[in-house]
Coordinates of C-alpha atoms in Angstrom, one line a residue:
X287 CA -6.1 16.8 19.5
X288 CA -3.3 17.9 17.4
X289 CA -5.0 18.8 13.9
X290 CA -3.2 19.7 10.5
X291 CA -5.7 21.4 8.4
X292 CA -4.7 21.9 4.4
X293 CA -6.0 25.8 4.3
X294 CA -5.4 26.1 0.7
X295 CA -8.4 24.2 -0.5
X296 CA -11.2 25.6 -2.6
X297 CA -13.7 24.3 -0.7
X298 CA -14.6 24.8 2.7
X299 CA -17.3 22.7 5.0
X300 CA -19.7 25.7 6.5
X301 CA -20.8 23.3 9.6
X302 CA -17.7 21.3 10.7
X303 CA -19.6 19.9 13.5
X304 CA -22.9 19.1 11.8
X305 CA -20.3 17.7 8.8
X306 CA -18.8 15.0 11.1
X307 CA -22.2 14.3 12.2
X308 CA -23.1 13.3 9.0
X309 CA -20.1 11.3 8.2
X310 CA -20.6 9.6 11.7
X311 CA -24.5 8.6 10.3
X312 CA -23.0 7.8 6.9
X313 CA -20.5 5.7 8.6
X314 CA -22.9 3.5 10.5
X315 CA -25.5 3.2 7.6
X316 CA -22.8 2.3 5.2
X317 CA -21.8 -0.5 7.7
X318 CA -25.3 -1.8 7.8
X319 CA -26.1 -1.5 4.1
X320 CA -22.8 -3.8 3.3
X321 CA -23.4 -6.3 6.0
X322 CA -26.8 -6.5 4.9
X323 CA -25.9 -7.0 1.5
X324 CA -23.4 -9.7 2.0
X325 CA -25.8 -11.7 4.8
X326 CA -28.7 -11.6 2.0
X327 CA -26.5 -12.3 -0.9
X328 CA -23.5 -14.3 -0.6
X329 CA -22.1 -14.7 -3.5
X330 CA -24.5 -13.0 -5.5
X331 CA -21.0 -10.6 -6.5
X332 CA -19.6 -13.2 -8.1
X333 CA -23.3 -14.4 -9.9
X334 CA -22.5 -12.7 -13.5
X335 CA -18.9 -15.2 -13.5
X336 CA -19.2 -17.6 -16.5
X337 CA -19.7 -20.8 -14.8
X338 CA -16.8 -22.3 -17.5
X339 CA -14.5 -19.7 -16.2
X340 CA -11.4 -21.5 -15.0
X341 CA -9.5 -20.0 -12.1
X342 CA -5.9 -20.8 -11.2
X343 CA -3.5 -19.5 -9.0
X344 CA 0.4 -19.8 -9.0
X345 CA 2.6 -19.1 -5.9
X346 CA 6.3 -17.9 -6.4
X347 CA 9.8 -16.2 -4.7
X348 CA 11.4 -13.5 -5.5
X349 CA 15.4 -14.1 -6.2
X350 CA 16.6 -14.1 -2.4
X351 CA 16.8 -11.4 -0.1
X352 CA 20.5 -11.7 2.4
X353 CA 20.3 -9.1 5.0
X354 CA 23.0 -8.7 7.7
X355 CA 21.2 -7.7 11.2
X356 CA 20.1 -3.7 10.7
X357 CA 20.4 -4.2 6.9
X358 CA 18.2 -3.1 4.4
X359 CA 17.3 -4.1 0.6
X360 CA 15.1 -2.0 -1.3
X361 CA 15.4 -2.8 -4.7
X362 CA 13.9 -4.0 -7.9
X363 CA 12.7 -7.4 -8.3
X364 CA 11.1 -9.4 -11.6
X365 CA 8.9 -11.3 -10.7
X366 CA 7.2 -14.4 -13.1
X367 CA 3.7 -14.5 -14.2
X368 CA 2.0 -16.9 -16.4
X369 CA 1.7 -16.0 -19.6
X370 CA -0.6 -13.5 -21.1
X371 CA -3.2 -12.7 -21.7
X372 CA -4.5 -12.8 -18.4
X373 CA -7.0 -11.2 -16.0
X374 CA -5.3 -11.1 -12.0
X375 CA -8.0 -11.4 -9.6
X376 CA -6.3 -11.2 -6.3
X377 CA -2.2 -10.5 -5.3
X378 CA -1.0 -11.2 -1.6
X379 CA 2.6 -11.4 -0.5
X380 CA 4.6 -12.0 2.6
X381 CA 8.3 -12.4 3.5
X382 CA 9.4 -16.1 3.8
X383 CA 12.7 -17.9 4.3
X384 CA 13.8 -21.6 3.3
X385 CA 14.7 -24.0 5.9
X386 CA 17.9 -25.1 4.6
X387 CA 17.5 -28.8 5.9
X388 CA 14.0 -29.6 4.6
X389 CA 13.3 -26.9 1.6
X390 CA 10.8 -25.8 3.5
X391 CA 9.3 -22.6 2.8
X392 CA 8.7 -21.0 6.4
X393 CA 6.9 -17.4 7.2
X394 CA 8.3 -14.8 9.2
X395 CA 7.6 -12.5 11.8
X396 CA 7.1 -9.1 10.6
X397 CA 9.2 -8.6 14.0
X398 CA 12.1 -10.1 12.6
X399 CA 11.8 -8.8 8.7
X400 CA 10.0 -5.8 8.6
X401 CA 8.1 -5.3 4.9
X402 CA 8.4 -1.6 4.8
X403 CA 6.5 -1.6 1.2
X404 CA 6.2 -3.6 -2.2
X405 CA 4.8 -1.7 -5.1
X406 CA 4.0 -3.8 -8.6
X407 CA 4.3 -2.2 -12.0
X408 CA 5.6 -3.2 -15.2
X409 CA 8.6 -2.1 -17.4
X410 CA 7.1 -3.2 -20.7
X411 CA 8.3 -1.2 -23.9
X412 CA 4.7 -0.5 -24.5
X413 CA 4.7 1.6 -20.9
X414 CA 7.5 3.6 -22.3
X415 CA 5.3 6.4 -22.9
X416 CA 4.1 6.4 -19.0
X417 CA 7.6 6.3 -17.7
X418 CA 7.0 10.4 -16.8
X419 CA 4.0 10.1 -15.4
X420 CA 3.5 10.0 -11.5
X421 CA 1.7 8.7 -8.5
X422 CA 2.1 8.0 -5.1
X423 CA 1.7 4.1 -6.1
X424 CA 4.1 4.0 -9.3
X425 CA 7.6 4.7 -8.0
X426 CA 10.7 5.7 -10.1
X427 CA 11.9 3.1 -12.0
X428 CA 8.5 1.9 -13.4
X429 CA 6.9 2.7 -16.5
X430 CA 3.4 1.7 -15.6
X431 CA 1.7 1.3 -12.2
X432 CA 0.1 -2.3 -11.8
X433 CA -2.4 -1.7 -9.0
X434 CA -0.6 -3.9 -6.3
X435 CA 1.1 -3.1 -3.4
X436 CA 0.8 -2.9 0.6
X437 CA 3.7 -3.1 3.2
X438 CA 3.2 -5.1 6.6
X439 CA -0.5 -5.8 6.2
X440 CA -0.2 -7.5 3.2
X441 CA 0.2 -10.9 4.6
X442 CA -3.8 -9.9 6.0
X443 CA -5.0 -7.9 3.7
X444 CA -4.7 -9.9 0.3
X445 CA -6.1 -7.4 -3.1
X446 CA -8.8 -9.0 -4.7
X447 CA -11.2 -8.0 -6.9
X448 CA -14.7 -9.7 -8.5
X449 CA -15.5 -10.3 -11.9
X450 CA -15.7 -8.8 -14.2
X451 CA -13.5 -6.8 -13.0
X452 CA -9.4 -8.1 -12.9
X453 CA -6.1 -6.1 -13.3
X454 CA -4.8 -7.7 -17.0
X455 CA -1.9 -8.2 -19.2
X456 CA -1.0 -8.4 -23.0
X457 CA -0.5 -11.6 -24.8
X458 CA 3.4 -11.2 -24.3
X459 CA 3.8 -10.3 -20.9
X460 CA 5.1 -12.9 -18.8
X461 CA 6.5 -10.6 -16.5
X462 CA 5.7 -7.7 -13.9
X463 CA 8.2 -5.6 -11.7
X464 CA 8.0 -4.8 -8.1
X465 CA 9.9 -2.7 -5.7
X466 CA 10.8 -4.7 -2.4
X467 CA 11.8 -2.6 0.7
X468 CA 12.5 -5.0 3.6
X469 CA 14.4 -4.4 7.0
X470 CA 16.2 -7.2 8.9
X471 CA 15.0 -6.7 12.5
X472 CA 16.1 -10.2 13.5
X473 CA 18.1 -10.4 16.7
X474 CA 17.0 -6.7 17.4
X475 CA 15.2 -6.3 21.0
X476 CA 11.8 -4.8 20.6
X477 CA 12.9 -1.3 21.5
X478 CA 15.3 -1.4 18.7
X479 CA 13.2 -2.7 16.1
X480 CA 10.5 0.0 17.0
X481 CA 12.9 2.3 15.7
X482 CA 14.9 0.6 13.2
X483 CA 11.5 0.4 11.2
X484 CA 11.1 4.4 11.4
X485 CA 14.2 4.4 9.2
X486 CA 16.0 7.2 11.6
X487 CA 18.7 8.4 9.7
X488 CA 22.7 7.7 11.3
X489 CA 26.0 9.3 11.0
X490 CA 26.7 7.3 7.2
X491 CA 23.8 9.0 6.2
X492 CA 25.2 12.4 4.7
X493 CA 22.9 15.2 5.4
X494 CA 24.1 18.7 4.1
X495 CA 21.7 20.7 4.4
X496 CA 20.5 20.5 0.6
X497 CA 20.2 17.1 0.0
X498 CA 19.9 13.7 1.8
X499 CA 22.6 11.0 1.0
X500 CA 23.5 13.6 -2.3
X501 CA 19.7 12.0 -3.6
X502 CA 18.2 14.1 -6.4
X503 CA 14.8 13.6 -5.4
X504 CA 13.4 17.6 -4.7
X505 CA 12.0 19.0 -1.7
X506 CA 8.4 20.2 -3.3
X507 CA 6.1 16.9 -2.9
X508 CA 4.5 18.3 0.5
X509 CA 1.2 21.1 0.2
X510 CA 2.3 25.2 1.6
X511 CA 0.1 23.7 4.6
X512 CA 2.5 20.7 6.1
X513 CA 5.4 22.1 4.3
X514 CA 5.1 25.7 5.7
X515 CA 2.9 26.1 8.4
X516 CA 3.4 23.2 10.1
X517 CA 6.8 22.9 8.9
X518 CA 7.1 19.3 9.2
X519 CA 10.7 18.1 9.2
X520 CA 10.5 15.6 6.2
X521 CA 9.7 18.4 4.1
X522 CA 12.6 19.9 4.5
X523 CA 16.6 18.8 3.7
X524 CA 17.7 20.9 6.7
X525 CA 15.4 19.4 9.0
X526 CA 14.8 15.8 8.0
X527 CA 15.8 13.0 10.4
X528 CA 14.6 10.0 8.9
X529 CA 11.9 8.4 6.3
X530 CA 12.8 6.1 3.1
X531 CA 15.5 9.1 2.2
X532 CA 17.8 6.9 5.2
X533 CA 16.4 3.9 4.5
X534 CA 18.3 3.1 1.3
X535 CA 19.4 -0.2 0.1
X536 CA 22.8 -1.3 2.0
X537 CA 21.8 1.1 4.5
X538 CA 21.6 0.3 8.3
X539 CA 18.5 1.5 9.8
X540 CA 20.8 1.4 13.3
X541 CA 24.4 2.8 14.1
X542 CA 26.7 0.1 13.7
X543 CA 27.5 0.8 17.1
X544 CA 24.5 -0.8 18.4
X545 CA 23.8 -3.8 16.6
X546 CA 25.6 -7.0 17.2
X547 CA 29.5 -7.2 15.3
X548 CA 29.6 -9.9 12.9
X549 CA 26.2 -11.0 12.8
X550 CA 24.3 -13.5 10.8
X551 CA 22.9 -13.3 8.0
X552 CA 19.3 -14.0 7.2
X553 CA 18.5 -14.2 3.6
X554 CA 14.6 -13.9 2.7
X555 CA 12.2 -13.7 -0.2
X556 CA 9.2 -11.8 -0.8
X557 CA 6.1 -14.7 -1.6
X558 CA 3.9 -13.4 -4.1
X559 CA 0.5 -15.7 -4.7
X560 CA -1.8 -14.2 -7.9
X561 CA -5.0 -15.9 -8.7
X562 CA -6.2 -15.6 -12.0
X563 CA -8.0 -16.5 -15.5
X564 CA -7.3 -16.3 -19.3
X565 CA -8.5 -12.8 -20.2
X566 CA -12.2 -12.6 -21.4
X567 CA -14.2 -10.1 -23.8
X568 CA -16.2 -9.9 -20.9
X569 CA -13.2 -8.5 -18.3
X570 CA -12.6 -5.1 -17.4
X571 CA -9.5 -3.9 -17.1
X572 CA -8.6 -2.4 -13.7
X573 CA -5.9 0.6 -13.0
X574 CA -5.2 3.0 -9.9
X575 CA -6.5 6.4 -9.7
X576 CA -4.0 8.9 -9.2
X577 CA -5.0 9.8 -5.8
X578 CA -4.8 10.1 -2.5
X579 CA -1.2 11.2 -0.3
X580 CA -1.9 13.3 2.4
X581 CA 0.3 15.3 2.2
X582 CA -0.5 16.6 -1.4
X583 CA -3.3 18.7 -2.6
X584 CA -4.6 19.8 -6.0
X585 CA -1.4 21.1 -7.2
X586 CA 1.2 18.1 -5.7
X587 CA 0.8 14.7 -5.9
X588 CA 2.3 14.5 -2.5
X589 CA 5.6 14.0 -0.6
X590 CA 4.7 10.4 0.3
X591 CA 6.0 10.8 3.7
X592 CA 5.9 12.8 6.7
X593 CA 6.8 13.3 10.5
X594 CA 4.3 13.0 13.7
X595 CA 5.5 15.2 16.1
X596 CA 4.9 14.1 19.8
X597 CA 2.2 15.8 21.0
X598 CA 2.4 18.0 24.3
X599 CA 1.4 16.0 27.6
X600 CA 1.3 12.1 26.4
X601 CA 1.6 11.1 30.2
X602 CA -1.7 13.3 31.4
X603 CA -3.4 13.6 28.4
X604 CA -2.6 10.6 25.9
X605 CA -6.4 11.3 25.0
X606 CA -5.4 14.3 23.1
X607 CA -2.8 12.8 21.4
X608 CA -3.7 12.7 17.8
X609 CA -2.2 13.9 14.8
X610 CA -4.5 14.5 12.3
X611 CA -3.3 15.3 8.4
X612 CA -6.6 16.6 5.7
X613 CA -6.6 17.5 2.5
X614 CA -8.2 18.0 -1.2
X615 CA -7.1 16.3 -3.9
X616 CA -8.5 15.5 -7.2
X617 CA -9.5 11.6 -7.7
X618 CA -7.4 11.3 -11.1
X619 CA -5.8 14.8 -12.2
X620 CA -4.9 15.6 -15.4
X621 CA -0.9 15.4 -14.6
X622 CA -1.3 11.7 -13.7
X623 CA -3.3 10.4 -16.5
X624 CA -1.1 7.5 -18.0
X625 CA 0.1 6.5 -14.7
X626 CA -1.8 3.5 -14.7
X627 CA -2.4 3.1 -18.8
X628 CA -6.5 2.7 -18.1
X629 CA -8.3 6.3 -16.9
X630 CA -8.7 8.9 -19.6
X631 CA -7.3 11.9 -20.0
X632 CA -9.2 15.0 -18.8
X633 CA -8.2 17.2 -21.1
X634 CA -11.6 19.3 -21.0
X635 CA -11.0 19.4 -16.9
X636 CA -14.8 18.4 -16.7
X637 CA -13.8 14.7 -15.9
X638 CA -14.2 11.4 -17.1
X639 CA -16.5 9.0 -15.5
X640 CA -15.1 5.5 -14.0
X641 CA -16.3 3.4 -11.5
X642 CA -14.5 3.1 -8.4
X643 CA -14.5 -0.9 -7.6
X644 CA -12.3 -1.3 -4.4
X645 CA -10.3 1.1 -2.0
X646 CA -8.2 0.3 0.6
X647 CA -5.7 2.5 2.7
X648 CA -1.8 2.2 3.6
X649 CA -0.5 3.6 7.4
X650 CA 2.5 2.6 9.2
X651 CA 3.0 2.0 13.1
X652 CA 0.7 4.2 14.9
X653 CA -1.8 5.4 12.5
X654 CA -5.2 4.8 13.8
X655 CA -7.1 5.6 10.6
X656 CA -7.9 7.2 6.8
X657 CA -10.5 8.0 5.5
X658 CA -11.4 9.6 1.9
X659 CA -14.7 12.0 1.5
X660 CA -17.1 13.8 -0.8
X661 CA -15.4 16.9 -0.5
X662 CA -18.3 18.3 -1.8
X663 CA -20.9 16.8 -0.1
X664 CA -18.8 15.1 3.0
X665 CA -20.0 12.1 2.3
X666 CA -17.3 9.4 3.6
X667 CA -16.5 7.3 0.4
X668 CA -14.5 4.6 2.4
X669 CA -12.8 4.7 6.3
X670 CA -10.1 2.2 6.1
X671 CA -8.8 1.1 9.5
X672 CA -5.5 -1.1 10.7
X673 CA -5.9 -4.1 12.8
X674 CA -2.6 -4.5 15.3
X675 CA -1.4 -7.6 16.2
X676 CA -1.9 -8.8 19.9
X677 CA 0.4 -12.0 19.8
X678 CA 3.9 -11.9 20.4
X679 CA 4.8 -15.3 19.0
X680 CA 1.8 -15.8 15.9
X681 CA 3.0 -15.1 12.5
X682 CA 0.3 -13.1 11.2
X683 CA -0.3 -11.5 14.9
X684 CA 2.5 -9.8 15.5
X685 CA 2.2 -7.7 18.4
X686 CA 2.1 -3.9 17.7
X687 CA 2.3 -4.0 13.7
X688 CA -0.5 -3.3 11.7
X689 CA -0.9 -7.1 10.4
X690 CA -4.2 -5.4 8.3
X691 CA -6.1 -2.4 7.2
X692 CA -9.7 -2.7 6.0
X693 CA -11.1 -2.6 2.8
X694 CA -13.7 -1.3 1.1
X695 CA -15.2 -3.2 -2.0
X696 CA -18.2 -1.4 -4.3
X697 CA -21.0 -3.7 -5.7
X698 CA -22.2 -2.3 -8.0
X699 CA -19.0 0.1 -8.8
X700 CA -19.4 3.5 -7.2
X701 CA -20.1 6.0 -10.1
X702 CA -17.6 9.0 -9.7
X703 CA -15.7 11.2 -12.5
X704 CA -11.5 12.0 -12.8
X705 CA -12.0 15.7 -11.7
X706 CA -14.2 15.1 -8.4
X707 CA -12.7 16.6 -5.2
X708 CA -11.9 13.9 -2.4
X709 CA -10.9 14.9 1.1
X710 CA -8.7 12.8 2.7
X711 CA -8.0 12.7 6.1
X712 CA -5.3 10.4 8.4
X713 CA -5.2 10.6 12.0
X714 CA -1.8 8.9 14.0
X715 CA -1.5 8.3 17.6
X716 CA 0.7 10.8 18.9
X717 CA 2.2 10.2 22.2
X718 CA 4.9 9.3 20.8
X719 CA 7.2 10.8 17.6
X720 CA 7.3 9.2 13.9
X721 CA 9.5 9.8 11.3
X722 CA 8.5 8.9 8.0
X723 CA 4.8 8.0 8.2
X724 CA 2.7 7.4 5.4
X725 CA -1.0 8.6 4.2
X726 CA -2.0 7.0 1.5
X727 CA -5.0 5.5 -0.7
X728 CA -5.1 2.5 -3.5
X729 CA -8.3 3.3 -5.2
X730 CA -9.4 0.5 -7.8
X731 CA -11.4 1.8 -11.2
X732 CA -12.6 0.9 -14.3
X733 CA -13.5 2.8 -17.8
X734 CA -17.3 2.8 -17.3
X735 CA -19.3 0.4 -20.0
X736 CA -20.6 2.5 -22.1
X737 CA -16.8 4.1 -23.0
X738 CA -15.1 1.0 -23.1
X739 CA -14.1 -0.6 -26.6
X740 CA -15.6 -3.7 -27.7
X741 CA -11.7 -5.3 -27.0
X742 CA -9.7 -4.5 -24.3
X743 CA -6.5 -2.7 -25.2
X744 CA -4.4 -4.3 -22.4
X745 CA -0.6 -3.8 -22.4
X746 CA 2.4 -6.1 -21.5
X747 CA 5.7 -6.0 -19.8
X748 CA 8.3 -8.8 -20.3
X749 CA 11.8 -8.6 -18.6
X750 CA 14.5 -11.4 -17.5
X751 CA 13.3 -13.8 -15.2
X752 CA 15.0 -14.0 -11.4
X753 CA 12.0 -16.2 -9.7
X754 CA 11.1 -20.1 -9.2
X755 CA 7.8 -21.2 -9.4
X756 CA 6.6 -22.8 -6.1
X757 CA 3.2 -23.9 -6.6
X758 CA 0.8 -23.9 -9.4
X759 CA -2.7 -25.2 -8.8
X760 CA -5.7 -25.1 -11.2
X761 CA -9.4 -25.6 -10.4
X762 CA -12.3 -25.7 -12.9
X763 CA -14.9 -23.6 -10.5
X764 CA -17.2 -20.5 -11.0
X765 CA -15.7 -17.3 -10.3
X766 CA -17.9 -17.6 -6.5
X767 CA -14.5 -16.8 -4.7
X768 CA -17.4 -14.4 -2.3
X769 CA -15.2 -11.4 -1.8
X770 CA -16.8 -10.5 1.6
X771 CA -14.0 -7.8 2.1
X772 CA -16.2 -5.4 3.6
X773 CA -13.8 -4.0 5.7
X774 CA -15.6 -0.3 5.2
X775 CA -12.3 1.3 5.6
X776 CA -9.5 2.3 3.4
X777 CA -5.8 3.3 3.9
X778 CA -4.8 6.0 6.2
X779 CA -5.9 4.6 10.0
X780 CA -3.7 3.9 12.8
X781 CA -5.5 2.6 15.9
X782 CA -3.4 1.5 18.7
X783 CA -2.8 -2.3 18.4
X784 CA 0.5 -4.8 18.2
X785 CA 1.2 -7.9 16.0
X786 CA 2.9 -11.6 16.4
X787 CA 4.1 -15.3 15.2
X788 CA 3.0 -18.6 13.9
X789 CA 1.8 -20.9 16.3
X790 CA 4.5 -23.8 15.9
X791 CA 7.1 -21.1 14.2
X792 CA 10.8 -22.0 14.8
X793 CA 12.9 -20.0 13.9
X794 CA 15.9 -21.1 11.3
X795 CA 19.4 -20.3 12.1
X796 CA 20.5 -17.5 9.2
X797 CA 22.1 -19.1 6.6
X798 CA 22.4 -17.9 2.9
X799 CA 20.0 -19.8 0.6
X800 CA 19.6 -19.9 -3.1
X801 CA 16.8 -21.4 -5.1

């Protein structure tokens, strides 16, 4: 097994094997404490909802999305909410099209547009301050980090949380941001899409040695471990050969030369769905912990991505083909605080407590799993895993893209502190190269009760509207929406699976269409 141990770390395990041992154990008590709990239960975690509490959810597009084959948009979108105040219970997304004849809106295959990533945040002048402040889930371009955002398992793995606890807006926000970054992969064969989606970089790419494409982002986001001693290429300008650096908008994640002259176009949207409430005393407001990119440690926040290397003998000894990636990093350090607008400062470097409500992990093609530990007492916190898709024509089941990763969801809230140590750890199959993988954690926390005001001090975003409603419902039910997501396993697992198509899917000729 190829391993990629962070050696700069504080803290070491003394027993490595008698360590995995006890994750293993914890592993498979953890599994039978949360099945347990939701077989005896139900939905006893949605029991302290006010039964007045009126859910509603609202379903909506993006402005549209036209992509030539090989094309790629990553860019920022506004997208609508109702107005605030309220308190978001679950976000899920997937890329859609129009059918141009009936207005119909129609899924597609993550084999023909590839969701690379959408990220949710908000550009609110009240964020303003936050603009500085960093985290592998709050890109550049956003003042404050919302808490949503997957890439092609979102469509499976909608992010949902129970009450009390909801992400929540100000009463003028009407409004979030999000960064889209989708690949048209349409007309490609399967071969070509498989690497189209690694974002290789081509000759328009300009690569001088210094910079990539003359970008002004720096070379420092990776730990002295994968940086220098395992010298991984997207660490490096000199050495990097493809990752979101060539995967710009109006870039081609293909030489020209191979995809088809004068192709169509296919214009999509992203589909966002948000289910939600009018904010209550009662709710507790939600925001990410700066943590967890494997590729940082306790002094970077990361690099966000990084190369798999193939591994020596894939053909004799595929069983020995796995990259693994580990590091320490702190849960919320004190360089991030603000990110989010909810977790404290740390400015005593003691910590301040929150409770950890949901985790779930983010891989790309090929990772097998993540997993985020007790550094100090290796206790595995949550091991989130991908599911691959097995159906070549069932939207939703694409074959060989990670269509979900499991989640893990804490009832009650798992008690930790801003200064604790978390390991994480990814492991990618390696018998064959990746460029531009990624390791990462969304971990969901609240201020604890007894440090929380007796009014939430939520802030807003508002910015010009670019999306159409497409369908609002409202129900008058108790909050008993039994999030059984006990998918025990959060973001940075790979296993070896594929993905797929709606039964009944069609496909519609590309045309551009507006809304």
């Amino acid at each position: 097994m190829q391993t990629a141990v962070d050696t700069t770390t504080t803290t070491q395990h003394k027993n490595m094997n008698q360590t995995r041992m006890n994750r293993l154990s914890y592993k498979f008590a953890l599994a039978a404490t949360l099945l347990s709990q939701s077989t005896a239960t139900g939905n006893s975690m949605f029991s302290t909802a006010p039964d007045d509490l009126e859910m509603k959810s609202t379903t909506r597009l993006t402005k549209p999305l036209p992509l030539a084959v090989g094309e790629v948009s990553n860019t920022f979108h506004t997208l609508d909410i109702p107005p605030g105040p309220i308190a978001v219970y679950e976000f899920k997304a997937d890329i859609v099209e129009i059918d141009p004849d009936t207005n119909e809106i129609i899924p597609v295959p993550l084999n023909e547009a590839y969701l690379h990533h959408h990220v949710v945040g908000s550009n609110h002048k009240s964020y303003e301050h936050m603009k500085d402040s960093h985290s592998p889930m709050k890109p550049e371009g956003m003042f404050k980090g919302v808490g949503f955002g997957a890439g092609t398992e979102s469509r499976g793995t909608p992010q949902k949380f129970y009450y009390p606890f909801a992400f929540t807006t100000e009463p003028d926000e009407d409004t979030w941001i999000a960064n889209v970054h989708v690949i048209n992969t349409r007309e490609m064969t399967t071969s070509q899409a498989g690497h189209c989606l690694e974002c290789p970089c081509t000759s328009e790419d300009v690569l001088d040695g210094l910079t990539v494409n003359y970008t002004p982002r720096g070379w420092t986001g990776c730990n002295d471990f994968v940086s220098q001693v395992l010298n991984n290429d997207a660490c490096h300008a000199e050495t990097y050969k493809g990752g979101l650096r060539c995967c710009e908008h109006g870039e081609y994640c293909l030489e020209r030369s191979a995809l088809p002259e004068n192709g169509p176009i296919s214009t999509f949207y992203l589909r966002y769905t948000i289910t939600y409430s009018e904010l209550r005393p009662e709710n507790r407001a939600l925001g990410l912990a700066a943590c967890c990119d494997a590729t940082g440690d306790l002094d970077r926040h990361g690099n966000i991505e990084y190369d798999v290397p193939q591994c020596d003998d894939p053909v004799n000894n595929p069983e020995e083909c796995i990259y693994e990636l580990t590091t320490v990093q702190m849960l919320h350090s004190v360089g991030n605080n603000g990110a989010f607008g909810v977790l404290p400062g740390d400015k005593e470097g003691g910590g301040t407590s929150v409770d950890v409500v949901y985790t779930v992990g983010h891989m790309h093609r090929g990772g097998i799993e993540i997993e985020i530990a007790d550094e100090e007492t290796g206790e595995v916190i949550c091991l989130s895993k991908p599911t691959y898709g097995k159906d070549q024509d069932v939207v939703g089941k694409e074959k060989d893209y990670i269509v979900s990763m499991s989640t893990c969801t804490f009832n009650p809230p798992r008690k930790m502190r801003t200064s604790d140590l978390v390991r994480v750890t990814a492991r990618y199959d390696s018998t064959k190269p990746h460029t531009g993988v990624m390791s990462l954690f969304y971990i969901a926390a609240a201020d604890p009760v007894d440090d929380m005001a007796v009014g939430l001090n939520v802030l807003g975003a508002a910015l010009t509207t670019e999306a159409g409603v497409i369908e609002e419902t409202s129900t008058s039910e108790s909050l008993k929406i039994a999030f059984v997501s006990i998918g025990l396993i959060a973001i940075c697992v790979l296993a070896v699976k594929k993905f797929g198509r709606k039964d009944g899917y069609s496909r519609i000729e590309a045309v551009n269409v507006t809304v």
